[in-house]
Structure formats: C-alpha cells, structure tokens
Coordinates of C-alpha atoms in Angstrom, one line a residue:
K1 CA 155.7 163.7 48.9
K2 CA 159.4 164.4 48.2
K3 CA 161.5 164.4 51.3
G4 CA 164.2 167.1 51.5
R5 CA 165.9 169.6 53.7
R6 CA 164.7 173.1 54.3
L7 CA 167.4 175.5 55.3
G8 CA 166.5 177.7 58.2
R9 CA 163.4 175.7 59.2
L10 CA 162.1 176.4 62.7
N11 CA 159.9 173.6 63.7
I12 CA 158.5 171.5 66.5
I13 CA 160.3 168.2 67.1
G14 CA 159.5 165.2 69.3
N15 CA 159.5 165.5 73.1
K16 CA 162.8 165.7 74.8
S17 CA 163.7 164.1 78.1
D18 CA 164.6 166.5 80.8
E19 CA 167.1 164.1 82.2
G20 CA 170.8 164.3 81.6
V21 CA 173.2 167.1 81.2
W22 CA 172.3 170.1 79.1
E23 CA 174.0 173.3 77.9
S24 CA 172.6 176.4 76.4
I25 CA 173.0 178.0 73.0
D26 CA 172.1 181.6 72.8
V27 CA 170.8 182.4 69.3
N28 CA 171.1 186.1 68.5
L29 CA 168.1 187.0 66.3
D30 CA 169.4 189.1 63.5
S31 CA 167.2 190.8 60.9
G32 CA 170.3 191.4 58.7
A33 CA 171.5 187.8 58.6
I34 CA 170.8 185.9 55.4
D35 CA 171.1 182.5 57.1
H36 CA 171.2 180.8 60.5
V37 CA 175.0 180.6 61.2
I38 CA 176.9 178.8 64.0
N39 CA 180.6 178.5 64.8
S40 CA 182.1 175.3 63.3
N41 CA 183.2 174.1 66.7
K42 CA 179.9 174.7 68.5
A43 CA 177.2 172.0 68.9
K44 CA 179.5 169.4 67.4
Q45 CA 177.4 166.7 69.1
F46 CA 174.8 167.1 66.3
G47 CA 177.3 166.3 63.6
S48 CA 177.5 168.1 60.3
R49 CA 177.1 167.4 56.7
E50 CA 178.6 168.9 53.5
T51 CA 176.4 171.0 51.3
A52 CA 176.7 172.1 47.7
Y53 CA 177.9 175.5 49.1
S54 CA 180.5 174.1 51.4
K55 CA 181.8 171.8 48.7
K56 CA 182.3 174.8 46.4
G57 CA 184.1 176.8 49.1
S58 CA 181.3 179.4 49.3
F59 CA 181.5 182.1 51.9
Y60 CA 179.6 184.7 53.8
E61 CA 180.8 188.3 54.0
A62 CA 180.7 189.9 57.5
A63 CA 179.8 193.5 58.0
N64 CA 183.5 194.3 58.3
G65 CA 184.3 192.6 55.0
T66 CA 185.8 189.4 56.5
K67 CA 185.1 186.3 54.4
L68 CA 183.6 183.5 56.4
V69 CA 183.9 180.1 54.7
N70 CA 180.8 177.9 54.8
R71 CA 181.8 174.5 56.4
G72 CA 178.5 172.7 55.9
E73 CA 175.4 172.6 58.0
R74 CA 174.1 171.0 61.2
D75 CA 170.7 170.4 62.6
V76 CA 170.5 171.5 66.2
T77 CA 167.6 170.3 68.3
G78 CA 166.7 171.2 71.9
V79 CA 164.3 173.0 74.2
T80 CA 163.6 176.7 74.6
D81 CA 163.5 178.4 78.0
S82 CA 159.7 178.2 77.7
G83 CA 159.8 174.4 77.3
R84 CA 159.1 174.3 73.6
D85 CA 160.9 171.6 71.6
M86 CA 162.7 173.2 68.7
G87 CA 165.1 172.5 65.8
I88 CA 167.1 174.8 63.6
T89 CA 169.4 174.0 60.7
F90 CA 172.5 176.2 61.0
Q91 CA 175.1 176.9 58.4
S92 CA 178.5 176.2 60.0
A93 CA 181.2 178.9 59.5
D94 CA 184.4 180.2 61.0
V95 CA 182.7 182.9 63.0
K96 CA 183.7 183.9 66.6
E97 CA 183.2 181.1 69.1
E98 CA 180.3 182.7 70.9
T99 CA 178.5 183.7 67.7
V100 CA 175.2 182.0 66.9
L101 CA 173.0 183.9 64.5
G102 CA 169.3 183.3 63.8
S103 CA 168.1 184.8 60.6
V104 CA 164.8 186.6 61.2
G105 CA 164.2 186.4 57.4
K106 CA 164.6 182.6 57.5
I107 CA 162.4 182.3 60.6
C108 CA 159.6 184.2 58.7
D109 CA 160.1 182.2 55.5
A110 CA 159.5 179.1 57.6
G111 CA 155.9 180.2 58.4
N112 CA 156.5 182.4 61.5
D113 CA 156.0 186.0 62.4
V114 CA 158.6 187.7 64.7
L115 CA 157.4 190.4 67.0
F116 CA 160.1 192.6 68.7
K117 CA 159.3 194.5 71.8
A118 CA 161.4 196.6 74.2
G119 CA 162.1 193.7 76.6
G120 CA 162.1 190.8 74.2
G121 CA 159.6 189.4 71.8
I122 CA 157.7 186.4 70.4
I123 CA 158.1 184.1 67.4
Y124 CA 154.5 183.2 66.3
N125 CA 153.9 180.2 64.2
R126 CA 151.2 181.1 61.7
K127 CA 150.1 177.5 61.2
T128 CA 150.0 176.2 64.8
G129 CA 149.4 179.4 66.6
E130 CA 152.3 178.5 69.0
K131 CA 154.2 181.4 70.5
T132 CA 157.9 181.1 71.4
P133 CA 159.2 184.0 73.6
F134 CA 162.7 185.4 73.4
T135 CA 164.6 188.0 75.5
R136 CA 166.4 191.2 75.0
E137 CA 169.6 191.5 76.9
E138 CA 171.9 194.5 76.5
G139 CA 170.2 195.5 73.3
V140 CA 170.5 192.0 71.7
Y141 CA 167.4 189.8 71.0
T142 CA 168.2 186.3 72.1
L143 CA 166.5 182.9 71.8
R144 CA 168.0 180.5 74.3
I145 CA 168.0 176.8 73.3
W146 CA 168.9 174.1 75.8
V147 CA 170.6 171.1 74.0
P148 CA 172.0 167.8 75.3
A149 CA 175.6 168.6 76.2
D150 CA 178.5 167.6 74.1
S151 CA 180.2 164.8 76.0
M152 CA 183.5 166.1 74.9
N153 CA 182.9 169.5 76.4
S154 CA 184.0 169.9 80.1
T155 CA 181.9 173.0 80.9
F156 CA 178.5 171.6 81.4
H157 CA 175.5 173.3 83.0
G158 CA 172.2 171.7 84.0
Q159 CA 169.0 172.9 82.3
G160 CA 167.7 176.0 84.0
Q161 CA 171.0 176.8 85.8

C-alpha cells in the first residue's frame, strides 16, 4: 500500500498522556473554507513542511479579497474536549493570529458527516461510528483541540482550565 499524505484528514491517533502542559486551539468549523488553515505562527511545536503549493507561492483569497500566501502545512495532534485523540493537517498561511479554520468539506471528504444544531453539533465518523461533539459560541461552531504546549510560548493553560 502506498504511503502518502492526505490533506484535511481527520483521524484517530495514538493515546495521549494527560500529563504535562497543554494549550487549546479553537478550530472554527467553516462550510465555506476550501482547506484547513492555521496562522503560520500558531502550533509551531508541530513543525511544518513545504508543499508543492507553498513552493510555487500559491495563495488563498479571503472573502474581502486579501491574498493569503500558503506557507506549507503542519500536522497538529491533540485531544478534544470530549477526550478523543485527533489529528488535522492544516495549511499554514498569514491569517489573523487567532484564526484557525476547519474545512467542513475536507472533514466530510475524510469519511465523516457533520451535523450542525442550534447549540453545537457532532462530527460522525462513518467508518468507526465515533462521534466528536463541538460547540457553538456566539454563532461560531468551534471544535476545541488540546495540544501539548509550545515550550517557547509563555501563556500556558492546563488541560480543562
């Protein structure tokens, strides 16, 4: 079987230890996003790699027409609020610092269904039957992922705080 990368894959990973310092990444679930996108300076502890798109200087266009250069990709792994281990491959771009977008289309393409409700929703994995809940806060659907903290970041929070 050929080994390769799948952009936007939402999958179960190995068990994470609940020891150590963690920080949260709030992924805004966006049905209009064509890819999972994270600020180039966020989650640096996971490293990044160049892609064919970043090497060519490809870019995304924001709703306001701003060009956002693709800076490569990074695999971010962590644990959801519900305790489920999770990994997402994000495209790195010069978006606002707090911006982390989860492409609903990519989540569905990876074998999941996404159900939106008034107070939140569920990502349902069609193969395993696992359900990953997410919240809705101030009209924005958000999946919180707890990740091992970046040792270079001085604003740490313990998991669940």
